[in-house]
XYZ file of C-alpha atoms in Angstrom:
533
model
C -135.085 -74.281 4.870
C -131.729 -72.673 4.087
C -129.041 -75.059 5.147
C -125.255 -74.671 6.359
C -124.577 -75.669 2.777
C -126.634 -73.325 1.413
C -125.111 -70.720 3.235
C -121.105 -72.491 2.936
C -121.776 -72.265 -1.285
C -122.555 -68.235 -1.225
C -119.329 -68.279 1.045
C -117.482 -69.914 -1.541
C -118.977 -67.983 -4.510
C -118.025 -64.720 -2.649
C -114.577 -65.524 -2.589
C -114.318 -67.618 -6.322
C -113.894 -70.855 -4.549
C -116.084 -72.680 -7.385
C -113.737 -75.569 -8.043
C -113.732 -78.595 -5.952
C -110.280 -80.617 -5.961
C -111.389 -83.964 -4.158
C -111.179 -87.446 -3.888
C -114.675 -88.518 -2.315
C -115.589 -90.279 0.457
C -118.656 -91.000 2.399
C -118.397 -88.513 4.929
C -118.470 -86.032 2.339
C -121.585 -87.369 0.546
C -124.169 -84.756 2.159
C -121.936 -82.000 0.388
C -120.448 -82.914 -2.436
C -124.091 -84.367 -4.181
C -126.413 -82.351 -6.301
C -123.459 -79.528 -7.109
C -125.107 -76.430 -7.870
C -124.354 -75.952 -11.734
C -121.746 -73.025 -10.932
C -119.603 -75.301 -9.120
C -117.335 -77.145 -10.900
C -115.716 -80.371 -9.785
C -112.507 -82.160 -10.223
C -111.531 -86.062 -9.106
C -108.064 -86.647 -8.737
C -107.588 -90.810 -7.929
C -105.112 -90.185 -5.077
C -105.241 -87.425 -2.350
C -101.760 -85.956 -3.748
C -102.388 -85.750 -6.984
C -105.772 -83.206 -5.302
C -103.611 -81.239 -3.475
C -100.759 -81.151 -6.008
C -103.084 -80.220 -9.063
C -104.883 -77.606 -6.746
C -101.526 -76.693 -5.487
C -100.428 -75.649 -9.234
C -103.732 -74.063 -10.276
C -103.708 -71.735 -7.140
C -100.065 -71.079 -8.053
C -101.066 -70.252 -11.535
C -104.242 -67.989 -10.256
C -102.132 -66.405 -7.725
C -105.578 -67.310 -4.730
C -106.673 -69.784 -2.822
C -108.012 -73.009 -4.178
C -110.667 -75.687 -2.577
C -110.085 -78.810 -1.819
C -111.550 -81.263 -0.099
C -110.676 -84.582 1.516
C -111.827 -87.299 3.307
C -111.326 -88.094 7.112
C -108.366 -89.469 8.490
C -107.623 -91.255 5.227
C -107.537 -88.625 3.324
C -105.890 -85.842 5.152
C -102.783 -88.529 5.826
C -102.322 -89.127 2.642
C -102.061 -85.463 1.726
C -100.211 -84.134 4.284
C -96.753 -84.620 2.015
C -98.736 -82.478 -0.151
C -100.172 -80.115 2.310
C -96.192 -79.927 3.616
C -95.363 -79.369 0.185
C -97.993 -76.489 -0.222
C -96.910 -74.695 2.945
C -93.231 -74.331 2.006
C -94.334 -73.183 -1.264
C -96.492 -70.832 -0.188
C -99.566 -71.827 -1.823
C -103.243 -70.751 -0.191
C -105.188 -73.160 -0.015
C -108.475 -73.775 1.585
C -109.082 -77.683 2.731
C -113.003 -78.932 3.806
C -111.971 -82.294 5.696
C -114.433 -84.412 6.283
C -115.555 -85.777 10.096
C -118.205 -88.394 10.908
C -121.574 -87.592 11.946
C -121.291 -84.826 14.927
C -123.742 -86.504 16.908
C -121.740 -89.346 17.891
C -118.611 -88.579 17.801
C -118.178 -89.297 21.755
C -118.447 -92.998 20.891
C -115.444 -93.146 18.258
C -117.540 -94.424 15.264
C -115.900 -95.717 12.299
C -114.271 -93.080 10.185
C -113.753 -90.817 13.121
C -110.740 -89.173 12.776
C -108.407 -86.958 15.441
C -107.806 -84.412 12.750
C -106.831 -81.071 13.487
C -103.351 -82.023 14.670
C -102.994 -84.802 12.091
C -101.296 -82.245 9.651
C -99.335 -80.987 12.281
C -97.851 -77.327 11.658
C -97.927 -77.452 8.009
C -101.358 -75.675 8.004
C -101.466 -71.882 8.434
C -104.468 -72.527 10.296
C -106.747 -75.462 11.421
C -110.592 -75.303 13.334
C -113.531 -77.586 13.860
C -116.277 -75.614 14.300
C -118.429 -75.071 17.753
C -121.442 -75.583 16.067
C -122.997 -76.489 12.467
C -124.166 -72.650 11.900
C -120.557 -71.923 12.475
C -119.433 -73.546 9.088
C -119.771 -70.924 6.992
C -117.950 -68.535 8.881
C -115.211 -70.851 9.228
C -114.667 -71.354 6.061
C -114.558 -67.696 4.926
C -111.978 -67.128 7.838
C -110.124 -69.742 5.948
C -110.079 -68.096 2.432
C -108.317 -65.176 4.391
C -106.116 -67.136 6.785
C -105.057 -68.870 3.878
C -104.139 -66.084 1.463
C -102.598 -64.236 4.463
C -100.376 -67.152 5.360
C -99.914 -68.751 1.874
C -100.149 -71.880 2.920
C -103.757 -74.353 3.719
C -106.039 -73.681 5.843
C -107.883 -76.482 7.158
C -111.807 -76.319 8.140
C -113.480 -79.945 9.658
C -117.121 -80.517 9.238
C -118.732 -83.615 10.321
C -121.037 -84.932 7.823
C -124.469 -83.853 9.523
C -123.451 -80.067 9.817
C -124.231 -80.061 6.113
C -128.027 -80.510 6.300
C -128.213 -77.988 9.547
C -130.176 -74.958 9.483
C -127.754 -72.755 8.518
C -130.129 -69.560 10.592
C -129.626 -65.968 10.866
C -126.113 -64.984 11.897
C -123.403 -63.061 10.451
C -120.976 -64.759 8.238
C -117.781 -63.544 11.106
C -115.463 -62.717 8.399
C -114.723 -59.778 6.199
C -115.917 -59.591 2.839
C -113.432 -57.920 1.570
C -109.596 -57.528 3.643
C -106.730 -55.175 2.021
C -103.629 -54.834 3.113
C -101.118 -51.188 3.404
C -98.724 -51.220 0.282
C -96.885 -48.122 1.338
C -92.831 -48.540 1.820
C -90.720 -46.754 4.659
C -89.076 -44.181 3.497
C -86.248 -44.486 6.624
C -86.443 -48.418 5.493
C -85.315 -47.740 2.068
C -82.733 -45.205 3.097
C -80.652 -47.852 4.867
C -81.176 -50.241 2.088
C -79.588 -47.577 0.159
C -77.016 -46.408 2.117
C -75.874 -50.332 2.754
C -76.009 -51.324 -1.155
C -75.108 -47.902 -2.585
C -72.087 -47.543 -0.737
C -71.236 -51.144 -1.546
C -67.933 -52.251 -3.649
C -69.052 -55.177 -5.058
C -72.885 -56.028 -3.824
C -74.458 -59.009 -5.066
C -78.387 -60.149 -5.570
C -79.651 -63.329 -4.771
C -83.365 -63.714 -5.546
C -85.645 -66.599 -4.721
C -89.359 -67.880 -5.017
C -91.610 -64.964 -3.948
C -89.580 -62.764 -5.742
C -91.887 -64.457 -9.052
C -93.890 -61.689 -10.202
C -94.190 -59.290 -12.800
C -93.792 -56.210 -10.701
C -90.885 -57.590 -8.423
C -88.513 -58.986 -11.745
C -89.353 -55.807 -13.564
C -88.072 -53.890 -10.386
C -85.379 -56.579 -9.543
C -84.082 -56.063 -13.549
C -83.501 -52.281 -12.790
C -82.025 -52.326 -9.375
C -79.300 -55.085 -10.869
C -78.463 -52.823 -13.983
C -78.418 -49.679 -11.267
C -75.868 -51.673 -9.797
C -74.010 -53.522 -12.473
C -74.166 -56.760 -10.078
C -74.440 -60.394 -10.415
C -78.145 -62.233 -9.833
C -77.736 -65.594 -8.483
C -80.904 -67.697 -7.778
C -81.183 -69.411 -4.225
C -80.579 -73.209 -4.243
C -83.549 -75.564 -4.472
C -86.182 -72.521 -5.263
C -89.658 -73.220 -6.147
C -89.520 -70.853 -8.864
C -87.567 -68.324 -10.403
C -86.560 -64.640 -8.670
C -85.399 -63.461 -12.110
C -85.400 -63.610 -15.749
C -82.722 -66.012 -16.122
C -81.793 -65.266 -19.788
C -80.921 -61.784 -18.521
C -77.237 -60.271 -19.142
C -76.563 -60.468 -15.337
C -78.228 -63.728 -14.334
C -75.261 -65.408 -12.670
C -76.993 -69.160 -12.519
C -78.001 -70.993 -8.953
C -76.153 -70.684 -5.946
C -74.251 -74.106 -4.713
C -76.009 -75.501 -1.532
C -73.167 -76.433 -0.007
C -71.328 -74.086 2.677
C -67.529 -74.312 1.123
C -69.016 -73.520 -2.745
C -71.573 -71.050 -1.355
C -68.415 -68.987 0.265
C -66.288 -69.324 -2.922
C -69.612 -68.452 -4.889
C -70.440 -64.889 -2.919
C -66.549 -64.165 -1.859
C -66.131 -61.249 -3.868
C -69.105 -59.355 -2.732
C -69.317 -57.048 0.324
C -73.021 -56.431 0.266
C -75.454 -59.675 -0.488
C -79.081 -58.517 -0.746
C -81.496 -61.828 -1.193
C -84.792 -60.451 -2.656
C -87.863 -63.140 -1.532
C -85.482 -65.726 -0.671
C -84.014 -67.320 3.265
C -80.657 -66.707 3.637
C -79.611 -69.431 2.559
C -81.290 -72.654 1.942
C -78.693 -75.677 2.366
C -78.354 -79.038 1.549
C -76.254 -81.089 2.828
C -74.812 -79.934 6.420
C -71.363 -79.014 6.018
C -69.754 -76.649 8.535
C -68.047 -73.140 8.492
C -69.995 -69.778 7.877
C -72.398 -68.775 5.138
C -70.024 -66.216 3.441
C -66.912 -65.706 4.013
C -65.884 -62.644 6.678
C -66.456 -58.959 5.446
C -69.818 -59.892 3.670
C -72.117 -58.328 4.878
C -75.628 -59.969 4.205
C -79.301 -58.129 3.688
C -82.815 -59.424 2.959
C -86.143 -57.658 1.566
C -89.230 -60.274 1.817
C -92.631 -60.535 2.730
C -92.481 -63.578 4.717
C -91.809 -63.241 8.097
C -90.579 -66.724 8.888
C -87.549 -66.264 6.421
C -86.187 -63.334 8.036
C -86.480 -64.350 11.403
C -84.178 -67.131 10.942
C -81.599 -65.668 8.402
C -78.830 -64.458 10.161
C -78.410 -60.994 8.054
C -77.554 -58.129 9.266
C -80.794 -56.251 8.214
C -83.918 -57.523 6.995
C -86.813 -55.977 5.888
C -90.500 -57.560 5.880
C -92.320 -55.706 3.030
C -93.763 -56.380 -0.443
C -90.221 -57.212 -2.364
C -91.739 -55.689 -5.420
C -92.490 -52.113 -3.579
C -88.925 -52.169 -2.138
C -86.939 -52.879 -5.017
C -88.771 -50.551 -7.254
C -88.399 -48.109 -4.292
C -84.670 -49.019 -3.656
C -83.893 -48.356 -7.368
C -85.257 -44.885 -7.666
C -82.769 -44.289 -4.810
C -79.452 -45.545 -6.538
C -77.343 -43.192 -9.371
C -77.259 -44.598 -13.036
C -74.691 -46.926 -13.132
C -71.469 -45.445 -14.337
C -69.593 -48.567 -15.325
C -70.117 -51.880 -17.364
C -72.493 -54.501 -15.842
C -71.630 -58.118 -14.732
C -71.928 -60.363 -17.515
C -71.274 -64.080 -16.618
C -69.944 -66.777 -18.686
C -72.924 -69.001 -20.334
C -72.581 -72.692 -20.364
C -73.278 -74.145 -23.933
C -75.476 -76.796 -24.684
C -73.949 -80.283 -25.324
C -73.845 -81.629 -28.696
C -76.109 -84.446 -29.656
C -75.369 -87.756 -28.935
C -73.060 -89.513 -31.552
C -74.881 -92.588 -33.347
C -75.124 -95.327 -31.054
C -74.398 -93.117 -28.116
C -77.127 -92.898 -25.461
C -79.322 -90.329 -24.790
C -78.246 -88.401 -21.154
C -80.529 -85.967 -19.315
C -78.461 -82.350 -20.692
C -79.718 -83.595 -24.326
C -82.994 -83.854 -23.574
C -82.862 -80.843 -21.668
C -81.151 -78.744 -24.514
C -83.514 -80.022 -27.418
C -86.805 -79.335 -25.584
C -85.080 -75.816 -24.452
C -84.219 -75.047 -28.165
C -88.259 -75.602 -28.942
C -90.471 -74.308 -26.287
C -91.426 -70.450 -26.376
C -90.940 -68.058 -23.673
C -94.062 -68.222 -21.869
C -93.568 -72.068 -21.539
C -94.270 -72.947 -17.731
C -91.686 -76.003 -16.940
C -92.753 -77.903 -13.494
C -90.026 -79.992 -12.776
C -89.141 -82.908 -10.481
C -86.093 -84.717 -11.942
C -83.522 -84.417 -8.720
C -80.355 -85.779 -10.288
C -81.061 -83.514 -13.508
C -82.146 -80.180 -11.925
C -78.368 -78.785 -12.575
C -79.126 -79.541 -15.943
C -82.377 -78.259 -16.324
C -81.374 -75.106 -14.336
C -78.412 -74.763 -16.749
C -79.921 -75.371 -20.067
C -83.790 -74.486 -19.369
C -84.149 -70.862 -18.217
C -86.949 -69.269 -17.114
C -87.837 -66.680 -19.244
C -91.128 -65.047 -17.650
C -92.754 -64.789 -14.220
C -93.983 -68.434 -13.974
C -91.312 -70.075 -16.458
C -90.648 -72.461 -13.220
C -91.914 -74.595 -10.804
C -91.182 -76.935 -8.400
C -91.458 -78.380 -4.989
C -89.457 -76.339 -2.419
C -90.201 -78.977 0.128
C -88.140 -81.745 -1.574
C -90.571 -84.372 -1.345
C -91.794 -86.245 -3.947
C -94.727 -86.319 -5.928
C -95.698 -82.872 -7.032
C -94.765 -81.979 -10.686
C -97.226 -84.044 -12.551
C -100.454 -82.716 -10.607
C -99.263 -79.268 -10.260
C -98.679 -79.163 -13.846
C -102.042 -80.186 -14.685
C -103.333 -77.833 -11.792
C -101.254 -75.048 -13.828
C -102.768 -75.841 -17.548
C -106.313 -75.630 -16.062
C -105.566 -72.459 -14.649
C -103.847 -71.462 -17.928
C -105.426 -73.429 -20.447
C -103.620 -71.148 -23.241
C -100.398 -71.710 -21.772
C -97.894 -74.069 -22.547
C -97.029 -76.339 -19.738
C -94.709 -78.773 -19.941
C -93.449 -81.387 -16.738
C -89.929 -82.321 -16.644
C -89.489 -85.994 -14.451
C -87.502 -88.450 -13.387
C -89.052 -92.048 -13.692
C -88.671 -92.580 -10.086
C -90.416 -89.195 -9.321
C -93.125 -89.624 -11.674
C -94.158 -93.110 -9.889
C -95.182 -90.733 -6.082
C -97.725 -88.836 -8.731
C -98.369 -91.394 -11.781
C -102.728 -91.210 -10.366
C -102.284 -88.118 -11.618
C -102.022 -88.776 -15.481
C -105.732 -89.647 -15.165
C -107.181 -86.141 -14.282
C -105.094 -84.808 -17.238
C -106.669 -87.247 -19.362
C -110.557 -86.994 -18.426
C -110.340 -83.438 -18.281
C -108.081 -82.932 -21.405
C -105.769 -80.948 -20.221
C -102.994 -80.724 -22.546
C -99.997 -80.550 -20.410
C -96.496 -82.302 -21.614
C -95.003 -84.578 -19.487
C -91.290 -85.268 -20.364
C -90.035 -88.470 -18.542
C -86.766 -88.932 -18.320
C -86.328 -93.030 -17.828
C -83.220 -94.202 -16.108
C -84.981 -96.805 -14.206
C -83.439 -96.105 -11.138
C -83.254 -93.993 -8.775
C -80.167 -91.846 -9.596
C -79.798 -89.303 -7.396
C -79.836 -91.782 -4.632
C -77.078 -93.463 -6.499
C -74.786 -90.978 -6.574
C -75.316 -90.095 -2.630
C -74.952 -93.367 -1.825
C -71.762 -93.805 -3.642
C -70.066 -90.370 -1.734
C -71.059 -92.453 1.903
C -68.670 -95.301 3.176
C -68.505 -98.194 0.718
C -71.084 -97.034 -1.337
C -72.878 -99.650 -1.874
C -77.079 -99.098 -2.062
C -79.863 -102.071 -1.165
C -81.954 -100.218 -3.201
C -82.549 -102.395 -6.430
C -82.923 -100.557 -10.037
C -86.848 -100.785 -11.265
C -86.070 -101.331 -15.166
C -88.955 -103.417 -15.757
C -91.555 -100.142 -14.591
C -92.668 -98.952 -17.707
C -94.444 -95.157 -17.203
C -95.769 -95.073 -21.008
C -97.730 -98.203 -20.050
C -98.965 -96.750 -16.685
C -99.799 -93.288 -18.525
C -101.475 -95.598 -21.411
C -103.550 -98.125 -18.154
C -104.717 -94.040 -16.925
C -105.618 -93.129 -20.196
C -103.231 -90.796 -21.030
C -101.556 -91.530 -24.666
C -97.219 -92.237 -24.328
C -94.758 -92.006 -26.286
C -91.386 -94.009 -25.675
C -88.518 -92.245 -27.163
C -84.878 -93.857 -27.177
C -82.459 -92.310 -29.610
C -81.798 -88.845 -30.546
C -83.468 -88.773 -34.234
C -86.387 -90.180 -32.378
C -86.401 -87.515 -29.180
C -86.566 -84.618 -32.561
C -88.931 -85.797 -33.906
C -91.102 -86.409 -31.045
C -91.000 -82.711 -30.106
C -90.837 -81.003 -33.506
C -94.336 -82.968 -33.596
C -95.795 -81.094 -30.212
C -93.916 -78.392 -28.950
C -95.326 -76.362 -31.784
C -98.767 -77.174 -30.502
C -98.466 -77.297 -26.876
C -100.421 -73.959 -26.461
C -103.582 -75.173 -27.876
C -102.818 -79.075 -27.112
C -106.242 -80.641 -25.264
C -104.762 -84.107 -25.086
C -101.706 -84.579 -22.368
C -98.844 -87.119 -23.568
C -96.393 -88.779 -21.890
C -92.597 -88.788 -23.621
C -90.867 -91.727 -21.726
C -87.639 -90.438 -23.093
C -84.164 -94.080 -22.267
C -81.154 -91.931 -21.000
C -78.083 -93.317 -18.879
C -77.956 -92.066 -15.745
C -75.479 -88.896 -15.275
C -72.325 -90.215 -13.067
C -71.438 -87.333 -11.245
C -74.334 -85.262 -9.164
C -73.393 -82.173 -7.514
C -76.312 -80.023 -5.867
């Protein structure tokens, strides 16, 4: 008898969902048994770390990725993950396990009200009518998630597996494309609005990450001889930020935002909202007689950016389009000022953040992917570490903890040629430490770079900017992360002076690329006093 999982796995292998990102449980048993030998699968030991490493290998692959999880259990712990996902706009497609269909009605143990329990993070969300409807489901999935970059959420109840799977139609498309083509009127009032521009401005953001858009993005900026800035708090980077005109990342507060963009009359953000912010402050966006534009392909962002035109399109399509529109450019370019790095640490001094920062960006090659999660350091990082191809960065544009470690793995399995290194803060690392396990049974030689401050910092210094400043929140200098890495398996190194920190990376940056061994570099530095986002 062909089952519904018979029918679910040539669903799956139709669309290259062949990796399983899980943590098991029993209502998951009747599918996840007796794998057939083309489908790979991969235990993570916390339901974050399986949506966080499947978050960064579908980022890496650029499709969906298959995960799985476990009832009400499961799905709640995700859902910071799923949220996470969602924002970042990463397809995914989630099997959550349900108890046994057939009694249900009587609220058995491990029954679960799940399809609102993720609330509106997922893109989409069914239980299916019936057990031959599985398959079917799920396929809608694979395009409902790659359509909405974000999850899409299928529940099965545990008997639906072993169903005659019978003779219907699998009601989804095999194969779904999408129009390319770029409005010709569209592109004329792009042009007319930055060609006729006396200063314009770019800002770029997240889905602006791509070969096709930078390349494009890279010609329409020298066109126009204009500053790039990156939007604040982007999951990855818009632009090649070692470029001429890369201006650095915008302030995300209102008053430096204005100062930032004053001297522009035309702002076009390319895949980016308009603007991300962080804290409230009040006043406008830019200050009056800027006039503000937006070309991306999610539909969300421009309906609430208050621009004056926005255009939902392929960013890549309308920049390269936008370009062959514009004259050469008859004067010099923009060329900003370029911070330096700091100079090593005098002897006895203590490590901070910027030298770590500046002696790993001195070593790693251009290809390096860096997933970070170090909140009181980002400045840093974004100063000192550029991106210097499509991928260079990653991060959670959520905010939430918890996501670095496991996407970085989720990257280097992806990429297993690629150097990936993880830049944390101790207190981040702890939200994704279960992690550090899947990178060591499955060798994947990812870097993780911990910077140790034993606190949490950036909660330090926005304490210390509110009344009296004074925090309940205790320091955590007994946590050691080298020892947790070491109790998961994963072989540490603790670092504390500067000779040290050298040494440590002249040993494995030159090897990252063919590394099969993760390490952990718990890395002592004093906490920065000053943090400005």
């Amino acid at each position: 008898m062909r089952t519904v999982r018979d029918a679910t796995f040539d669903v799956l292998r139709r669309h290259g969902l062949t990796t399983i990102f899980a943590n098991p449980g029993s209502t998951e048993v009747a599918f996840l048994t007796d794998l057939p030998d083309d489908i790979d699968f991969i235990l993570a030991l916390h339901e974050g770390s399986v949506v966080g490493i499947a978050t960064g290998w579908a980022t890496a692959n650029d499709r969906p990725a298959l995960v799985n999880l476990h009832t009400t259990a499961g799905l709640g712990n995700a859902v910071g993950a799923l949220a996470t996902a969602r924002v970042n706009r990463v397809p995914l497609v989630v099997l959550v396990g349900q108890q046994d269909r057939r009694h249900l009605a009587f609220r058995p143990f491990l029954a679960g009200d799940l399809e609102g329990l993720a609330g509106s993070y997922p893109v989409w969300t069914t239980t299916p009518a019936r057990p031959q409807d599985v398959p079917s489901a799920v396929a809608r999935a694979w395009h409902e998630a790659r359509d909405g970059r974000g999850p899409a959420l299928v529940v099965v109840p545990s008997d639906d597996w072993s169903a005659e799977a019978g003779d219907g139609e699998v009601a989804a498309p095999a194969v779904l494309r999408h129009g390319t083509a770029v409005d010709p009127s569209v592109v004329d009032e792009l042009a007319a609005l930055v060609g006729d521009a006396r200063s314009p401005a770019l800002v770029v953001g997240a889905d602006a990450d791509g070969a096709g858009t930078w390349s494009a993005l890279v010609t329409l900026a020298e066109k126009l001889g204009c500053p790039v800035w990156q939007e604040p708090f982007a999951a990855r980077a818009g632009f090649p930020q070692d470029h001429p005109q890369f201006a650095g990342h915008l302030p995300a507060g209102r008053a430096r935002l204005r100062d930032a963009l004053a001297a522009h009359d035309v702002v076009l953000a390319v895949g980016a909202p308009v603007f991300r912010q962080y804290p409230y402050e009040p006043g406008p966006l830019v200050a009056a007689g800027t006039r503000l534009a937006m070309i991306t392909d999610d539909p969300e962002d421009a309906r609430h950016s208050p621009v004056d035109l926005a255009v939902v399109a392929g960013p890549a399509a309308v920049c390269a389009a936008l370009a062959e529109r514009l004259p050469e450019p008859a004067g010099t370019a923009f060329s900003p000022v370029r911070a330096s790095a700091p100079e090593p640490p005098a002897a006895g001094e203590p490590l901070r953040a910027a030298h770590v920062l500046a002696a790993l960006a001195a070593r790693v090659p251009a290809e390096t992917v860096v997933a970070e999660e170090t909140p009181s350091s980002r400045p840093d990082l974004h100063r000192l570490l550029p991106a210097r191809r499509p991928l260079g960065f990653l991060s959670a544009a959520m905010g939430g903890l918890g996501f670095a470690l496991p996407a970085a793995i989720g990257v280097r399995m992806a990429r297993p040629d690629t150097p990936v290194v993880a830049v944390v803060g101790d207190g981040s690392s702890l939200y994704g430490i279960q992690a550090l396990w899947s990178a060591a049974h499955y060798r994947v030689g990812v870097l993780f770079v911990v910077l140790a401050n034993g606190r949490y910092a950036i909660m330090d210094r926005l304490a210390e900017k509110q009344g009296d400043g004074k925090a309940p929140w205790p320091a955590f200098t007994e946590v050691s992360v080298g020892g947790l890495a070491e109790a998961l398996g994963c072989p540490a190194r603790r670092v504390d002076t500067w000779d040290a920190l050298e040494e440590a990376l002249d040993d494995v940056v030159p090897g990252l690329a063919g590394r099969e061994t993760p390490l952990v570099l718990e890395v002592t530095v004093e906490p920065d006093a000053v943090f400005e986002p």
